[in-house]
Short mmCIF file of C-alpha atoms in Angstrom, two decimals:
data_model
loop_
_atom_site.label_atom_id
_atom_site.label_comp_id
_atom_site.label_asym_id
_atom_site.label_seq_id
_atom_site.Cartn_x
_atom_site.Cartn_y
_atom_site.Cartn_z
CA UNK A 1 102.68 82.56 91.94
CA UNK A 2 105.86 80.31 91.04
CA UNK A 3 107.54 78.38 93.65
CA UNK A 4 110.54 80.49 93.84
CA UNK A 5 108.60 83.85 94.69
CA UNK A 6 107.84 82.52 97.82
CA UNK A 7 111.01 81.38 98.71
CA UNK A 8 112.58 84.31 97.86
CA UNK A 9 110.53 86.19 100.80
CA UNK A 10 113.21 84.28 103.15
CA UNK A 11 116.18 85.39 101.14
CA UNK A 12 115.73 89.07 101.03
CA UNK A 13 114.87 89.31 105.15
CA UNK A 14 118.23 87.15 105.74
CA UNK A 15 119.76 89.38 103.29
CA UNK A 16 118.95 92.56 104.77
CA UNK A 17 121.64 92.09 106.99
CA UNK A 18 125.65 91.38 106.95
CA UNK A 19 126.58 90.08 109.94
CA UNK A 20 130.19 89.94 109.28
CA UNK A 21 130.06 93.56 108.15
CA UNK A 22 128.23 95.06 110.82
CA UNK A 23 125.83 96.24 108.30
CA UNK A 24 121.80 96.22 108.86
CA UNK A 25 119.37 97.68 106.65
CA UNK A 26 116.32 96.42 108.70
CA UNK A 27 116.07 99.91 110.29
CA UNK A 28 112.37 101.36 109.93
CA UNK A 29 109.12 100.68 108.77
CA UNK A 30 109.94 101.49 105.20
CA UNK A 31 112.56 99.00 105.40
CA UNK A 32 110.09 96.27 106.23
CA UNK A 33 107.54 97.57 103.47
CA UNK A 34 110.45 97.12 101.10
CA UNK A 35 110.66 93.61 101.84
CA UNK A 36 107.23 93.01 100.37
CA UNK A 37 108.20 93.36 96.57
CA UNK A 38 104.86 94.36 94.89
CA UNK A 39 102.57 92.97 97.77
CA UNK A 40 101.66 96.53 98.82
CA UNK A 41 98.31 95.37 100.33
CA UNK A 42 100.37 93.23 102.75
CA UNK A 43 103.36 95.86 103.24
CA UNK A 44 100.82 98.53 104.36
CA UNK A 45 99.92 96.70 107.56
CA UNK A 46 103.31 97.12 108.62
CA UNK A 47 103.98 99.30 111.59
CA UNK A 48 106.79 100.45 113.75
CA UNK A 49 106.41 98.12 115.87
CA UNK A 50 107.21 95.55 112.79
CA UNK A 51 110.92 95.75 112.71
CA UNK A 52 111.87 93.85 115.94
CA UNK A 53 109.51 91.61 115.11
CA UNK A 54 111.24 90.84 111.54
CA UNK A 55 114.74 91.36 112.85
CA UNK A 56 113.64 87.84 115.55
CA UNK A 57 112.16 85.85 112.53
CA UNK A 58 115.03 87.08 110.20
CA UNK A 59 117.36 85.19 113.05
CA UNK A 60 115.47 82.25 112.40
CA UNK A 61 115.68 81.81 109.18
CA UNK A 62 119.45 82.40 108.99
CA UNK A 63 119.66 79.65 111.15
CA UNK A 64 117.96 77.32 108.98
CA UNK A 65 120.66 78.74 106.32
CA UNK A 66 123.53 78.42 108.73
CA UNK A 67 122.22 74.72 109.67
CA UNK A 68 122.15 73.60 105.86
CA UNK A 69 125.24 75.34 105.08
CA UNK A 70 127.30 73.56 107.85
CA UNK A 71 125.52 70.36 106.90
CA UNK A 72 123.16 69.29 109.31
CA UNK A 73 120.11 68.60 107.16
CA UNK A 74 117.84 67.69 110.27
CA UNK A 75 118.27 70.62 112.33
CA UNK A 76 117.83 72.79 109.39
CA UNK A 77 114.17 70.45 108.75
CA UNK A 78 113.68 71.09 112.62
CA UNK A 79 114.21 74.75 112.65
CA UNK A 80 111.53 75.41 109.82
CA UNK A 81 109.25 73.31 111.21
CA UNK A 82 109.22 75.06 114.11
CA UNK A 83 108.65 78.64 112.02
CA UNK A 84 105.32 76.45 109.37
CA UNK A 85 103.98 75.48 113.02
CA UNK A 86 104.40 79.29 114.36
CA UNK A 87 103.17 81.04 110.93
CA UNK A 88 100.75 79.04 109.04
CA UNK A 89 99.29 79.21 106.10
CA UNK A 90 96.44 78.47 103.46
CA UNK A 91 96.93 77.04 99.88
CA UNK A 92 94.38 78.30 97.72
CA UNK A 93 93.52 78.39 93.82
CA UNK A 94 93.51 81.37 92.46
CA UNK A 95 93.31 83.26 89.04
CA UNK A 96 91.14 86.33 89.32
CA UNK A 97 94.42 88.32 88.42
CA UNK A 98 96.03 86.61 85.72
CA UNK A 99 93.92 86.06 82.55
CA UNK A 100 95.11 84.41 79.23
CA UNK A 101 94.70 86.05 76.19
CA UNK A 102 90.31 85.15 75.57
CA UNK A 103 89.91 86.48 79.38
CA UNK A 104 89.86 83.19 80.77
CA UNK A 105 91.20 83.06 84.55
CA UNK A 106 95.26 81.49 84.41
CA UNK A 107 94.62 79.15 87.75
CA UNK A 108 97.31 78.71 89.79
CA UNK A 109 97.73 78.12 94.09
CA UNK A 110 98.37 80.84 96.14
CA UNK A 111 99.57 81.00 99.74
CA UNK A 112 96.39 82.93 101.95
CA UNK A 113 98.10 84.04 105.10
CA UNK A 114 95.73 85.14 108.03
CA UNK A 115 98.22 87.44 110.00
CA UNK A 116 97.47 88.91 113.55
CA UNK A 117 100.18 91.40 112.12
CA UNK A 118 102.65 91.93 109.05
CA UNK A 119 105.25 89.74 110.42
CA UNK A 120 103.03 86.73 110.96
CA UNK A 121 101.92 87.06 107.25
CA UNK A 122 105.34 87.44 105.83
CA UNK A 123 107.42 84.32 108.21
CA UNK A 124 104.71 82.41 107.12
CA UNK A 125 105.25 83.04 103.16
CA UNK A 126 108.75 82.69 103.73
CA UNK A 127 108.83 79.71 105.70
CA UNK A 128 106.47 77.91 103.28
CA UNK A 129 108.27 79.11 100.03
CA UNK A 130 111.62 77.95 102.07
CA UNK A 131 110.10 74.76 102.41
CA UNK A 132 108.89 74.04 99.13
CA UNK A 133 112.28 74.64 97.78
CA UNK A 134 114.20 72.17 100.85
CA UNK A 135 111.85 69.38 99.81
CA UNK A 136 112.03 69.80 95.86
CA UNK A 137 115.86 70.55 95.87
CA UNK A 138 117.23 69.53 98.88
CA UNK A 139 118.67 70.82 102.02
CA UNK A 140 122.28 71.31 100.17
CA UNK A 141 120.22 73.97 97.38
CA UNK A 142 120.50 76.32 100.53
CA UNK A 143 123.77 78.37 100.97
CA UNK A 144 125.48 80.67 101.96
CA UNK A 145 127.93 82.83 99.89
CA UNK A 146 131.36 81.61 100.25
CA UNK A 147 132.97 84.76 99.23
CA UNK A 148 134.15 86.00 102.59
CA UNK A 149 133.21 88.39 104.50
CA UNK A 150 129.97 88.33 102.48
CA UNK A 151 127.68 86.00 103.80
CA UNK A 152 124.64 86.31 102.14
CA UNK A 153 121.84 83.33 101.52
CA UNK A 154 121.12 82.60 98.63
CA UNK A 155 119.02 79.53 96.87
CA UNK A 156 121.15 76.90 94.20
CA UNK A 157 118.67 76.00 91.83
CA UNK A 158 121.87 75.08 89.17
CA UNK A 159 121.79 71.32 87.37
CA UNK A 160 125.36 70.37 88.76
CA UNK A 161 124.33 71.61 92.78
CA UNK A 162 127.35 74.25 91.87
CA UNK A 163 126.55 77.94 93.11
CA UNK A 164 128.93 78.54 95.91
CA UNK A 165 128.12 82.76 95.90
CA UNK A 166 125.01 84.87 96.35
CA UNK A 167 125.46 86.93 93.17
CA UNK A 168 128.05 87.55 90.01
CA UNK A 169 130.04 90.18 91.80
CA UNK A 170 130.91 88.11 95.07
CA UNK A 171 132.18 85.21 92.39
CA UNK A 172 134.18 88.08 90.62
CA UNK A 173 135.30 88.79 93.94
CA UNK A 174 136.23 85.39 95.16
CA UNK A 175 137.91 84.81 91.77
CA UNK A 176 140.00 87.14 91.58
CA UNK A 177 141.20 86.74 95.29
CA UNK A 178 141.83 83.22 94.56
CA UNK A 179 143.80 83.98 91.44
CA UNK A 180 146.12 86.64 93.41
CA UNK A 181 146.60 84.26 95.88
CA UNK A 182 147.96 81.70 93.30
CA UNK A 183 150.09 84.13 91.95
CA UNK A 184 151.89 84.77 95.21
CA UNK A 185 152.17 81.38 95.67
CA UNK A 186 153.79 80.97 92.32
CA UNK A 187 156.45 84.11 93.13
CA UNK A 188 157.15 82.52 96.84
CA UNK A 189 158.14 79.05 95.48
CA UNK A 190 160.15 81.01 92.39
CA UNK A 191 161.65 83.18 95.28
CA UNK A 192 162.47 79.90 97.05
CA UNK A 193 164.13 78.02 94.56
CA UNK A 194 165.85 80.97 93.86
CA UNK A 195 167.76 81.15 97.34
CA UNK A 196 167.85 77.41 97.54
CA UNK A 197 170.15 77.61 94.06
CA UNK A 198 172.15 80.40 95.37
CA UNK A 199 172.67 78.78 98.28
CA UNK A 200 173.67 75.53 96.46
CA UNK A 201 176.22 77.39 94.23
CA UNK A 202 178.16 79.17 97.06
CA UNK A 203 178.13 75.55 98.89
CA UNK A 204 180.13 74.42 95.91
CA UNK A 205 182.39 77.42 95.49
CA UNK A 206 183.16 76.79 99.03
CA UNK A 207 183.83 73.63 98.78
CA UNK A 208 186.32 74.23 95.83
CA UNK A 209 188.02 76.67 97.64
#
């Protein structure tokens, strides 16, 4: 599995909430199976009892977001240490699923997690995927999206370091809020200069008067 597969675990639990629009779709066990993408040997372990236990990790790895985004790169480092130390995991080579075209095994490492329950097994793919992108990238390659109210995570892995939003529609968004807002600040210095000439003219008719 690549790199950002793992790391992508993080971003849809964080994302499964909007804090700023009161919105949580973390609600059931379905919800957490969801989560698991095509790992349905993994999601089925999930129980009821799963979804406060996601909802607390799902905290913590906003934080870590939250603690990049703001730009404290060591308390973001500290924060997902503390989640690796709490869910660990197992590299191991694998390739029993992906062959090449003579049947030959396509090797590649895999993370082994040895949950109690379905939580443990997904924090700690998270976590680890989360971490392999913080130390290849760097601390800064994890936002949040700047289109308000949305405040989604999402990972920058862009040449220049440039994403600023979560997706295409919250830069629309942000855009086209920014380019409204120009606009009114075009037609309130117009307006302005407007009344300061009119102002300046009857000065002067006064004054020949």
């Amino acid at each position: 599995m690549e790199l950002a597969y793992y790391s992508d675990y993080a971003v849809r639990l964080v994302n499964s909430e909007e804090p700023t629009r009161g919105k949580d779709s973390l609600t059931s066990v379905e919800a957490v199976r969801e989560l698991f993408g095509a790992n349905q040997s993994a999601a089925r372990r999930a129980t009821d009892a799963d979804v406060t236990r996601f909802r607390s990790v799902r905290a913590r790895l906003r934080a870590v977001f939250e603690a990049a985004d703001e730009g404290d790169e060591t308390r973001a480092v500290d924060l997902l240490n503390a989640l690796l130390l709490e869910f660990p995991v197992s590299p191991q080579i694998s390739g029993h699923d992906h062959r090449d075209d003579d049947g030959r095994p396509l090797w590649h490492m895999h993370l082994a997690d040895h949950p109690s329950n379905a939580t443990a097994g997904y924090a700690a793919i998270a976590a680890m995927g989360l971490a392999f992108h913080l130390t290849e990238y760097g601390v800064d390659r994890l936002g949040l999206c700047e289109a308000a109210p949305c405040r989604n995570a999402y990972l920058d892995t862009s040449t220049n370091r440039s994403r600023r939003y979560c997706s295409d529609r919250c830069a629309t968004r942000a855009n086209v809020a920014a380019y409204r807002a120009r606009k009114r600040l075009e037609a309130d210095r117009s307006a302005n200069r407007g009344r300061a000439a009119d102002s300046t003219q009857r000065a002067t008719a006064s004054g020949e008067r």
